[in-house]
Coordinates of N, CA and C in Angstrom, one line a residue:
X26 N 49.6 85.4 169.9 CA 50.0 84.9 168.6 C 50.8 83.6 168.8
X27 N 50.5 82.4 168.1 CA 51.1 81.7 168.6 C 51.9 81.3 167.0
X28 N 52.8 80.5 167.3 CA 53.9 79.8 165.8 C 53.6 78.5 165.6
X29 N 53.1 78.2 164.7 CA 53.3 76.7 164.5 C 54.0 76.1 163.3
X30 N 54.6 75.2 163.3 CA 55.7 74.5 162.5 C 54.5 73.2 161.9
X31 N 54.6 72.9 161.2 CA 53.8 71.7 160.4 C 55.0 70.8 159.2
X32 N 55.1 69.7 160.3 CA 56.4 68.9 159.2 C 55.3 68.2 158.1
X33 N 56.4 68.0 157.0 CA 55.4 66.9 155.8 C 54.6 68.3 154.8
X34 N 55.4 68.7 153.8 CA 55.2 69.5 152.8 C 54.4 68.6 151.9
X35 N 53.3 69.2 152.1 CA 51.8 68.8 150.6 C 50.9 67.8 151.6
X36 N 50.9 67.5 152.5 CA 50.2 66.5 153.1 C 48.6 66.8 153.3
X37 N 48.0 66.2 152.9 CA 47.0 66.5 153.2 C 46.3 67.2 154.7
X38 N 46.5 66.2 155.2 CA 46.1 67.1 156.6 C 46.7 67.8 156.5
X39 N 48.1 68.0 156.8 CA 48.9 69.5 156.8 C 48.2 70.8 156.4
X40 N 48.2 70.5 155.1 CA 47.8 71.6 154.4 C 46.7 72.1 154.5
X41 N 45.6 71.1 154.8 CA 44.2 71.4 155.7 C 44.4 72.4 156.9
X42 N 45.0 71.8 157.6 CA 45.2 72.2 158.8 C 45.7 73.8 159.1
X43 N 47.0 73.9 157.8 CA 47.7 75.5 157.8 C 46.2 76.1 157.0
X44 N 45.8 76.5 156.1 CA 44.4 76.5 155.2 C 43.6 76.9 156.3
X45 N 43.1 76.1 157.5 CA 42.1 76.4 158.4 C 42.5 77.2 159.1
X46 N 43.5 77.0 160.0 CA 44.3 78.4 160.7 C 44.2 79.4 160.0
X47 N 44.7 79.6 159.0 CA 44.8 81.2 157.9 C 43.7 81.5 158.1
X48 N 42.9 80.9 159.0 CA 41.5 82.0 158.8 C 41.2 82.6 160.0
X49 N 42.4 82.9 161.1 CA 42.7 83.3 162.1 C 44.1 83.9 161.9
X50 N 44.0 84.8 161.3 CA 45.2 85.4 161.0 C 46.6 86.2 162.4
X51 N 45.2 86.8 163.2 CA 45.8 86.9 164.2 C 46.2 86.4 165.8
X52 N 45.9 85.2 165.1 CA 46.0 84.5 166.2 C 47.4 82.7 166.0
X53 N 47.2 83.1 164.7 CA 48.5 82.0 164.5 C 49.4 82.6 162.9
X54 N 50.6 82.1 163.1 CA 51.1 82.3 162.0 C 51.9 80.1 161.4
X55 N 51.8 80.1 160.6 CA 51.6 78.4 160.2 C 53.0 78.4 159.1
X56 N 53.9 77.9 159.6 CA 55.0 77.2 158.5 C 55.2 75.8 158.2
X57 N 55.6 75.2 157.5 CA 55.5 73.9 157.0 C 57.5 73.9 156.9
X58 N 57.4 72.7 156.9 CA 58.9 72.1 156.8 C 59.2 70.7 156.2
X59 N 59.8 70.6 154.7 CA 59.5 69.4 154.3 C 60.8 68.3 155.1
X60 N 60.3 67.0 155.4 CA 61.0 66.0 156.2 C 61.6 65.1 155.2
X61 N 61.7 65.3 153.7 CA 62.5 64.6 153.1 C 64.2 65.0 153.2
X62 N 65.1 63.7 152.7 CA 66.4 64.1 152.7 C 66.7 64.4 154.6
X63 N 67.5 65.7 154.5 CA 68.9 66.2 155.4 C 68.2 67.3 155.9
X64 N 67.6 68.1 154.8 CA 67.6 69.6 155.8 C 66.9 70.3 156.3
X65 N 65.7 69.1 157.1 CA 65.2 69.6 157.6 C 65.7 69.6 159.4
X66 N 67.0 69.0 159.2 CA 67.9 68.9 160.5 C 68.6 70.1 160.9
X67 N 68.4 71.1 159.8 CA 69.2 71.7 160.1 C 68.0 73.1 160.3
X68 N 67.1 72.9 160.5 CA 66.1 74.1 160.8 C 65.9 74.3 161.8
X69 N 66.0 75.5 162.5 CA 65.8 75.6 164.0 C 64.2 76.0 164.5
X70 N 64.3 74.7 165.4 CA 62.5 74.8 165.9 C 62.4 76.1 166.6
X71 N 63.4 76.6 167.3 CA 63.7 77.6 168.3 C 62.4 79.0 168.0
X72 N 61.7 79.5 169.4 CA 60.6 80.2 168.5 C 59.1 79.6 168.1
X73 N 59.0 78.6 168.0 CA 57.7 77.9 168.0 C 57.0 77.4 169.2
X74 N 56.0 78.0 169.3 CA 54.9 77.0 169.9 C 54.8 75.8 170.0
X75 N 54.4 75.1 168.9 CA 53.8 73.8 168.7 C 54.2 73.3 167.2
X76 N 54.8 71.8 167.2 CA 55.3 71.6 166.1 C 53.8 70.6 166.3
X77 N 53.6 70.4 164.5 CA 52.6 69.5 164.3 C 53.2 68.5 163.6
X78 N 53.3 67.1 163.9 CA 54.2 66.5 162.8 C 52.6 65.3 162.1
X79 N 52.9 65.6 161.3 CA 52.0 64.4 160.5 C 53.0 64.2 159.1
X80 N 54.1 64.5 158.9 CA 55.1 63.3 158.2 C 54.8 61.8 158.3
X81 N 54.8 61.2 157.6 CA 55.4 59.8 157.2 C 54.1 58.7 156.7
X82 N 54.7 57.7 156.7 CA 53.9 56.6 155.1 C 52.2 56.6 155.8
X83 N 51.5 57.1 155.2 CA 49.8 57.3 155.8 C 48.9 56.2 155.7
X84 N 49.2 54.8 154.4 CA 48.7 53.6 154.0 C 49.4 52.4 155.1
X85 N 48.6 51.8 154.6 CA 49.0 49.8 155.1 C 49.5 49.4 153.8
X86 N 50.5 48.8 154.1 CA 51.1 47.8 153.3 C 51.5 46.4 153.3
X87 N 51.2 45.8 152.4 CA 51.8 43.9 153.1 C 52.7 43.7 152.7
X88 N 53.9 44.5 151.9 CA 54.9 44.2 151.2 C 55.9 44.6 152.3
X89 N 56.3 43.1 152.7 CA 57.6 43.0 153.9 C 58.5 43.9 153.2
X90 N 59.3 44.2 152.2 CA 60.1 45.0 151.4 C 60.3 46.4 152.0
X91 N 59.4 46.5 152.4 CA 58.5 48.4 152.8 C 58.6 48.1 154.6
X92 N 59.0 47.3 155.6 CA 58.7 47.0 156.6 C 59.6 47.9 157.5
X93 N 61.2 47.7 156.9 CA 62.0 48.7 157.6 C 61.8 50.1 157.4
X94 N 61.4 50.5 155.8 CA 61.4 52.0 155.5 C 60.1 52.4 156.7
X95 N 59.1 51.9 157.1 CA 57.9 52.4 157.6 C 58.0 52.5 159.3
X96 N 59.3 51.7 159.9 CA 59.7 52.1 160.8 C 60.5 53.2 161.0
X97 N 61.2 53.3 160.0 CA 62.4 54.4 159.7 C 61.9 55.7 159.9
X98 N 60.6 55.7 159.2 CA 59.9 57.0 158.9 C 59.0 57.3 160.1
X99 N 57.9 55.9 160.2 CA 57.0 56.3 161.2 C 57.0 56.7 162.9
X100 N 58.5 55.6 162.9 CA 58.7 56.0 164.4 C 59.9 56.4 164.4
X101 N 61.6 56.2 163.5 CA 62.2 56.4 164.3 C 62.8 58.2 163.7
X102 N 62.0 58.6 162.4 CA 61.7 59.7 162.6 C 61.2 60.6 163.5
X103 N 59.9 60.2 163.7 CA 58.6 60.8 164.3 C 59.6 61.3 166.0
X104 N 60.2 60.0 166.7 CA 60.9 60.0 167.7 C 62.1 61.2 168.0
X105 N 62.8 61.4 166.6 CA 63.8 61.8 166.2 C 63.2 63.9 166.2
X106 N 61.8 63.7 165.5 CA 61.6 65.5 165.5 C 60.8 66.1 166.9
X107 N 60.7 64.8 167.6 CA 60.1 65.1 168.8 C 61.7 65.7 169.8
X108 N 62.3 64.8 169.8 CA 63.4 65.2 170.6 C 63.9 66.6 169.9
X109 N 64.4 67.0 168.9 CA 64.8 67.9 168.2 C 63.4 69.0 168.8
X110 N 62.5 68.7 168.6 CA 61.2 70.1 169.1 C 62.0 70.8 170.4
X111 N 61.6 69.3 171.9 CA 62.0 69.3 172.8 C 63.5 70.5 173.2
X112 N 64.6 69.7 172.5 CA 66.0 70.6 172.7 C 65.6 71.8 172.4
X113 N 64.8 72.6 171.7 CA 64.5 73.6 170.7 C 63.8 74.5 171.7
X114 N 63.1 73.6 172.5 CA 62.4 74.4 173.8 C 60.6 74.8 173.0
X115 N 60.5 73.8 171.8 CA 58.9 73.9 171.7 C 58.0 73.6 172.8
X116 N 57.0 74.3 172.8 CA 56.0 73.9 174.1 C 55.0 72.8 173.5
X117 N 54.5 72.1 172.5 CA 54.0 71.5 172.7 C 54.4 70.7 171.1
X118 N 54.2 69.7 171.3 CA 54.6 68.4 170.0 C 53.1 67.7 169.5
X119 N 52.5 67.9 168.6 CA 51.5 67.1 168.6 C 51.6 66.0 167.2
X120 N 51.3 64.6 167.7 CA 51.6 63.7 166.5 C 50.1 63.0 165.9
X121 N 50.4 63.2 164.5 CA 49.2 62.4 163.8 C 49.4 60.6 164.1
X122 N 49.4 60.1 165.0 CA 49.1 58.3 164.7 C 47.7 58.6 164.0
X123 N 46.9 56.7 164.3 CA 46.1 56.6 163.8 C 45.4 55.6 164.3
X124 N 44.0 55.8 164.3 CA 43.3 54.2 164.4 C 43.7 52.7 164.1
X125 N 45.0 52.7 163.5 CA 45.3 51.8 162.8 C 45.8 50.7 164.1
X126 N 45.9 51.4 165.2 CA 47.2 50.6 166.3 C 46.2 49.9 166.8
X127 N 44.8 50.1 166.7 CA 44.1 49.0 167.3 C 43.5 48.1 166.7
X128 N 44.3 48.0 165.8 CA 44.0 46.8 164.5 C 42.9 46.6 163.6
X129 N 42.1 45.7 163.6 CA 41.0 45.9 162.7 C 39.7 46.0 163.8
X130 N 39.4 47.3 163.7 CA 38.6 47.9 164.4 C 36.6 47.3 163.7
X131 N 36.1 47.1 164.6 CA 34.5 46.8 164.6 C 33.5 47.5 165.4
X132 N 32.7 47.7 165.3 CA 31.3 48.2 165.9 C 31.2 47.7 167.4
X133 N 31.0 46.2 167.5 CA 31.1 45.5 168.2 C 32.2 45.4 169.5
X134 N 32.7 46.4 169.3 CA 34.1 46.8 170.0 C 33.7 48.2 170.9
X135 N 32.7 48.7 170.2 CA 32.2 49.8 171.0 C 33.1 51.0 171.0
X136 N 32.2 51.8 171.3 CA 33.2 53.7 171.1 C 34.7 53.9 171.6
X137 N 35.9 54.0 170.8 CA 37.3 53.7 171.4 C 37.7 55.1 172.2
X138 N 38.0 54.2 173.2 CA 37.9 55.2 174.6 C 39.4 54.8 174.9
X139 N 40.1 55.6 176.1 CA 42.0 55.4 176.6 C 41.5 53.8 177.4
X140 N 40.6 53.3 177.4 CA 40.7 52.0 178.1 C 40.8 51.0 177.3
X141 N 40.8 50.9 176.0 CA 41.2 50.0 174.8 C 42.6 50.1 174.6
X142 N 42.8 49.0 174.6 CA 44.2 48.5 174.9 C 44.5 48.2 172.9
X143 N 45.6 49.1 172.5 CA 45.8 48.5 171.2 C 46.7 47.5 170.8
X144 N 46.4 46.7 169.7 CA 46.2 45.5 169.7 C 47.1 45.8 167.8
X145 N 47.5 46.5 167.4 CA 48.2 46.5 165.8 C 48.8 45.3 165.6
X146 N 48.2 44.8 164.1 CA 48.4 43.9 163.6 C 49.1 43.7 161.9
X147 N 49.8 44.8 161.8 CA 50.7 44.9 160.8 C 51.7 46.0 161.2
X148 N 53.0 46.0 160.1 CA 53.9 46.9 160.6 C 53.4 48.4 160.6
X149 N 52.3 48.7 159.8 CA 51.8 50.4 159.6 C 51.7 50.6 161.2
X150 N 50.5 49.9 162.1 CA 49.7 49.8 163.0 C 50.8 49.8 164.1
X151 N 51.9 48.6 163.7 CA 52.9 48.7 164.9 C 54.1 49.9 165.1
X152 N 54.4 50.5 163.7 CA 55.4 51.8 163.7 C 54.6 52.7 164.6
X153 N 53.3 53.1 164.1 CA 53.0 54.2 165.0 C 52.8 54.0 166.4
X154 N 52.7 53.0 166.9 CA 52.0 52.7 168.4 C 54.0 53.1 168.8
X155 N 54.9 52.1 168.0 CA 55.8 52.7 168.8 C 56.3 53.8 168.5
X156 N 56.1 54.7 167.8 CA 56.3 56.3 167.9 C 55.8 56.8 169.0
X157 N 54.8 56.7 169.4 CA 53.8 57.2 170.5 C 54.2 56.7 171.7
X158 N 54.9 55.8 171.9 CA 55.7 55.3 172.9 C 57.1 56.0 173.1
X159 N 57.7 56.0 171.8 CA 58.7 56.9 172.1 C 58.5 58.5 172.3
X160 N 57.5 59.0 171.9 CA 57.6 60.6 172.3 C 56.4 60.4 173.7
X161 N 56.2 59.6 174.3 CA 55.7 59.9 175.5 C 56.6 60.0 176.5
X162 N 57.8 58.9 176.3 CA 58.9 59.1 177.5 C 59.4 60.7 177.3
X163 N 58.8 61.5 176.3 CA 59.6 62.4 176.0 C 58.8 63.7 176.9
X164 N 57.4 63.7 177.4 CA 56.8 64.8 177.9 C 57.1 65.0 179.2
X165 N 56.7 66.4 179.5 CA 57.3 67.0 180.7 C 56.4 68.1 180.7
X166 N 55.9 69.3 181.7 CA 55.6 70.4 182.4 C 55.8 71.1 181.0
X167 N 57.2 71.5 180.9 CA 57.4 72.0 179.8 C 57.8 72.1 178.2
X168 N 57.3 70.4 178.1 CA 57.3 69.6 176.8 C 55.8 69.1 176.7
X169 N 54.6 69.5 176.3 CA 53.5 68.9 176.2 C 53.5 67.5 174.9
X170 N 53.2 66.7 175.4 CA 53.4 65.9 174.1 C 51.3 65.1 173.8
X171 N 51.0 65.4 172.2 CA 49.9 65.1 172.3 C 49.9 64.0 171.3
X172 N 49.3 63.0 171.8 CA 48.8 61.6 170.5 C 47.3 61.7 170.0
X173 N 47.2 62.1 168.8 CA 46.1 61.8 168.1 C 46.0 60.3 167.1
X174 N 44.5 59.4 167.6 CA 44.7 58.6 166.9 C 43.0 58.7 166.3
X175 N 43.3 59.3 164.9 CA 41.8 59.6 164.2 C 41.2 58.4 163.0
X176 N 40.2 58.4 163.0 CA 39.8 57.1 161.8 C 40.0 57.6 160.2
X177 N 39.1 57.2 159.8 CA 39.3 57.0 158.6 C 39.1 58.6 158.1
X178 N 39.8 59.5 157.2 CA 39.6 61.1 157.3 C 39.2 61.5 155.6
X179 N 37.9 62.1 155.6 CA 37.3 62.3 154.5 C 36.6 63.8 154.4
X180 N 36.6 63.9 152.8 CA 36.6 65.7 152.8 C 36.7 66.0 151.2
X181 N 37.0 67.0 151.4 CA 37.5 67.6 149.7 C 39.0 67.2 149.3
X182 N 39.4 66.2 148.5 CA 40.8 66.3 148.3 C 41.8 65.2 148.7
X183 N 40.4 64.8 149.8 CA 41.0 63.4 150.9 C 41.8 62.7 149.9
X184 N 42.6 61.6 150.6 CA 43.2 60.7 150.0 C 43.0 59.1 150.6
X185 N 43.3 58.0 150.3 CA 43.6 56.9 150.8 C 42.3 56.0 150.5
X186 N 41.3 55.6 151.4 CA 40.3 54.6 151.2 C 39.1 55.6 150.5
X187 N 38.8 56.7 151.5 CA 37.7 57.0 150.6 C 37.0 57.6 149.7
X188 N 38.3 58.0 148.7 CA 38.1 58.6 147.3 C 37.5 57.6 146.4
X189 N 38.3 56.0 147.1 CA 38.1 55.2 146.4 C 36.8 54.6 146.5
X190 N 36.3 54.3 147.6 CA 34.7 54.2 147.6 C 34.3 55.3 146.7
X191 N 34.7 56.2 146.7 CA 33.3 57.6 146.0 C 33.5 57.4 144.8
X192 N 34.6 56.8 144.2 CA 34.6 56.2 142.7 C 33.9 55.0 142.5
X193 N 34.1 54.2 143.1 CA 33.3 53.0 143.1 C 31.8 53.2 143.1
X194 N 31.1 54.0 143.9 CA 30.1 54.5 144.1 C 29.5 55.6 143.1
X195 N 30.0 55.5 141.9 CA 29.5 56.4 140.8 C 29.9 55.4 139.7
X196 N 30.4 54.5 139.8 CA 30.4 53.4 138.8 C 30.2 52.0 138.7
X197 N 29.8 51.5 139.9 CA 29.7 50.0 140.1 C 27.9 50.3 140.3
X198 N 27.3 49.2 139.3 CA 25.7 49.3 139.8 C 25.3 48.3 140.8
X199 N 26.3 47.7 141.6 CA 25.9 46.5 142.4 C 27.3 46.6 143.6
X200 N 27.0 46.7 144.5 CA 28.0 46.7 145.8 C 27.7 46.0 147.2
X201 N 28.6 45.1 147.4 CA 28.6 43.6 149.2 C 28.0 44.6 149.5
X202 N 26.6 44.3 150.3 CA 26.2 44.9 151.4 C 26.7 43.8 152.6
X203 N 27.6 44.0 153.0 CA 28.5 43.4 154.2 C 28.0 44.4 155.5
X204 N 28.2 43.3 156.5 CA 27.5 43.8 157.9 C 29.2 44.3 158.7
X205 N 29.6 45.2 157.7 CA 30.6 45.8 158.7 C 30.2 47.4 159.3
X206 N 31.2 48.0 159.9 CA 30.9 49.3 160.5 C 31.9 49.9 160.6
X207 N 32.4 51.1 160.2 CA 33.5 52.0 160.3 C 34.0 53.4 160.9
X208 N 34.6 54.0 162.0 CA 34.8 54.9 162.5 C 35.4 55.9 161.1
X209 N 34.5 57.5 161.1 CA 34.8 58.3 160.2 C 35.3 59.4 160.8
X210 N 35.7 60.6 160.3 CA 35.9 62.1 160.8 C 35.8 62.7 159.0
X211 N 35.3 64.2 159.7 CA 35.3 64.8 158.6 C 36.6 65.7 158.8
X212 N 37.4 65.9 157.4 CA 38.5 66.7 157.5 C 38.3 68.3 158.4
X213 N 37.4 69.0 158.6 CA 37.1 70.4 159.0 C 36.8 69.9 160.8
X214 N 36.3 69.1 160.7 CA 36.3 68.6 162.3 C 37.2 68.3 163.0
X215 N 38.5 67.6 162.2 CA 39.7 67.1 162.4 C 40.7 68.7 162.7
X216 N 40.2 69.6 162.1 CA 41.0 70.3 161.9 C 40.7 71.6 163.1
X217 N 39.6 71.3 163.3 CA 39.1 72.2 164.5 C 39.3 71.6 165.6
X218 N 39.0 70.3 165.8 CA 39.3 69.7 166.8 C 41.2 69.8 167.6
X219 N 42.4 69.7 166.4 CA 43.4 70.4 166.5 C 43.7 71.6 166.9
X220 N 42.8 72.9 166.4 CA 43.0 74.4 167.4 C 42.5 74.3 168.2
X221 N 41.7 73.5 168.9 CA 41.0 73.3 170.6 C 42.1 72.9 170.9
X222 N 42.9 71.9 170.4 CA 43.8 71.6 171.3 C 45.0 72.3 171.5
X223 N 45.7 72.7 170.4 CA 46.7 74.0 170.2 C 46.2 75.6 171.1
X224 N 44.9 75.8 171.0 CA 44.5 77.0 171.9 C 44.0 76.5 173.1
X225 N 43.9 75.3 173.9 CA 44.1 74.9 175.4 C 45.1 74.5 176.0
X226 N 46.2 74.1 175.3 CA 47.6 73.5 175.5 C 47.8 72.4 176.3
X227 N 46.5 71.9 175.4 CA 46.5 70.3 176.3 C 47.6 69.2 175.6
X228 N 47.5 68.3 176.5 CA 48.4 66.9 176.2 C 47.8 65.5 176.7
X229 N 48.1 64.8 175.8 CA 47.8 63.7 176.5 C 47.3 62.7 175.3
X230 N 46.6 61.6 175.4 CA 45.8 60.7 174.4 C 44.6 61.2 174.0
X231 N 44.6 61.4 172.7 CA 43.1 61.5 172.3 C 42.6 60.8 171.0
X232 N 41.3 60.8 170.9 CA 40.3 59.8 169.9 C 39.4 60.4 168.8
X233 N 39.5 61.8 168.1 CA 38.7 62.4 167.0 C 37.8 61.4 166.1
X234 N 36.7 61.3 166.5 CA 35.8 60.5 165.9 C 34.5 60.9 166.4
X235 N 33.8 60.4 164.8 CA 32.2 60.5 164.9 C 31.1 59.3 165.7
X236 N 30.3 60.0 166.7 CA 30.0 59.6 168.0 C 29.3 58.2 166.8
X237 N 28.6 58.1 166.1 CA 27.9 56.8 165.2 C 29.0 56.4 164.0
X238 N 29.2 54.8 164.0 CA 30.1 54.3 163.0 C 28.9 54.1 161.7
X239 N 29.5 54.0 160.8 CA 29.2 54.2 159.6 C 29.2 52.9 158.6
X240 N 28.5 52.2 158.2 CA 28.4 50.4 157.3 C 29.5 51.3 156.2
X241 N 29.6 50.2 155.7 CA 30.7 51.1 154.3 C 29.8 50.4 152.8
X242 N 28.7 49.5 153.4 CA 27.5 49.6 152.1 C 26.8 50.7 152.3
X243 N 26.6 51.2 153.2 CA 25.5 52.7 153.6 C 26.2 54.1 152.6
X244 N 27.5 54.1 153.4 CA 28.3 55.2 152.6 C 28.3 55.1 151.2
X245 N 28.7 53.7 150.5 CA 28.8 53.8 149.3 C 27.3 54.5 148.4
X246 N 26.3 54.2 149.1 CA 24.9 54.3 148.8 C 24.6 55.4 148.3
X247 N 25.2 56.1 149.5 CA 24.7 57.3 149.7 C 25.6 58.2 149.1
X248 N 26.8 57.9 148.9 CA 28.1 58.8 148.0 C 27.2 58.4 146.3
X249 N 26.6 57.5 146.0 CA 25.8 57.7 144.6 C 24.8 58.0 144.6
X250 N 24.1 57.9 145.2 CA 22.7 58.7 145.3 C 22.8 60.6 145.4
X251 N 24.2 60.7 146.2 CA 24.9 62.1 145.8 C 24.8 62.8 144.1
X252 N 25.6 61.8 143.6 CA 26.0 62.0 142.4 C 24.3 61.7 141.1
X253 N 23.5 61.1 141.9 CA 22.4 60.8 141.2 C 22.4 59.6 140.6
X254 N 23.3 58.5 140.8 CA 23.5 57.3 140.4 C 23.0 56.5 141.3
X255 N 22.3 55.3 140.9 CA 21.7 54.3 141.7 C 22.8 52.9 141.6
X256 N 22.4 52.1 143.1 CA 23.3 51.2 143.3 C 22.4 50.2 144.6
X257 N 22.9 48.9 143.7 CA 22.1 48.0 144.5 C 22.7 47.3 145.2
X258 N 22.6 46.9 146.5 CA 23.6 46.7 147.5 C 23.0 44.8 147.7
X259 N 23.6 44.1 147.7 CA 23.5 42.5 147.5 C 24.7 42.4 148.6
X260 N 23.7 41.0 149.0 CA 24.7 39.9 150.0 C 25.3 38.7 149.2
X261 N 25.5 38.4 148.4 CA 25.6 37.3 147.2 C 27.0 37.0 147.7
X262 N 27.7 38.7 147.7 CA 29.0 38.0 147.4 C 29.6 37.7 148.8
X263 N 28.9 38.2 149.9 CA 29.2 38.0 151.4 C 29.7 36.3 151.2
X264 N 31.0 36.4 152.7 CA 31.5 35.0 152.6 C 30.3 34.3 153.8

């Protein structure tokens, strides 16, 4: 039986993730701990397995305004529950980064492997690269520390870019067919892919992603052709 702690109360993944577990009853028990305010300083990791932290700001933002809060949260939090795991004597720490650290990602870049050197090009992209920086100096024998950096995450419930395609895609009768390409994961993949790693007690860098990237005129297509709505995909508005 193993304990797992899950920071970031209501989070999508989170909650995916405790949801998926519960269907291994005897084999994990799943708590959540919300990371707003003070008190969650005062909770003892002590007892746990594996803390899963996927707390903090999940979007890109260009509003400089938001540049210190997204450090605050994304690394020098992130930094902050790792070391607290650590003292606590958790065995393994695993952090949600993101695709985001290697900036604006292309097809043309080919399948992201530990030999792509990331390249973040806004503060979202740069907080996490250095979170993952700071809880690396932090692993040890008996501190496993894991980086997950997953793409774009879609499912029932999802949040962020691709709700909004699936809305667009049941109401726009005309959408850029632009020659881009996008790395996907499905939330249950994401989430399984996580208890492989929790039930091996690995550590290290890793890349959850679907082996074929995905046009984002393809997907929109096909998210209305779902719904029974038709949509005609035009280069007009291409620059």
């Amino acid at each position: 039986m193993k304990r797992i702690l899950i920071t970031g109360a209501d989070s999508y993944i989170g909650t995916s993730l405790e949801k998926w577990l519960e269907k291994y009853p005897d084999k994990y028990t799943v708590d959540t701990v919300d990371m707003k305010g003070e008190g969650w300083r005062l909770k003892s990791f002590a007892g746990y397995d594996v803390v899963f932290h996927v707390a903090g700001i999940a979007h890109v933002s260009s509003d400089s305004k938001r540049e210190a809060l997204y450090y605050k949260v994304n690394r020098d939090l992130t930094i902050e529950t790792a070391m607290k795991a650590k003292f606590d004597s958790v065995k393994q720490f695993i952090f949600m980064s993101s695709i985001i650290v290697y900036g604006d990602i292309h097809s043309s870049l080919g399948f992201i492997d530990r030999h792509m050197i990331p390249t973040p090009n806004n503060f979202y992209g740069k907080s996490k690269l250095q979170a993952e920086e700071g809880i690396m100096k932090l692993a040890s024998e008996e501190f496993k520390t894991v980086i997950l950096r997953p793409p774009m995450i879609y499912g029932k419930g999802s949040k962020g870019n691709y709700p909004k395609l699936a809305k667009a895609a049941q109401k726009l009768p005309i959408f850029p067919d632009i020659d881009n390409e996008r790395s996907m994961l499905h939330i249950d993949n994401l989430c399984e892919f996580i208890k492989l790693i929790i039930d091996n007690e690995e550590d290290g860098l890793f890349f959850p992603q679907n082996e074929e990237y995905v046009k984002t005129s393809e997907l929109v297509k096909t998210i209305a052709e779902a719904h029974g709505k038709k949509i005609m995909l035009t280069k007009i508005f291409n620059p």
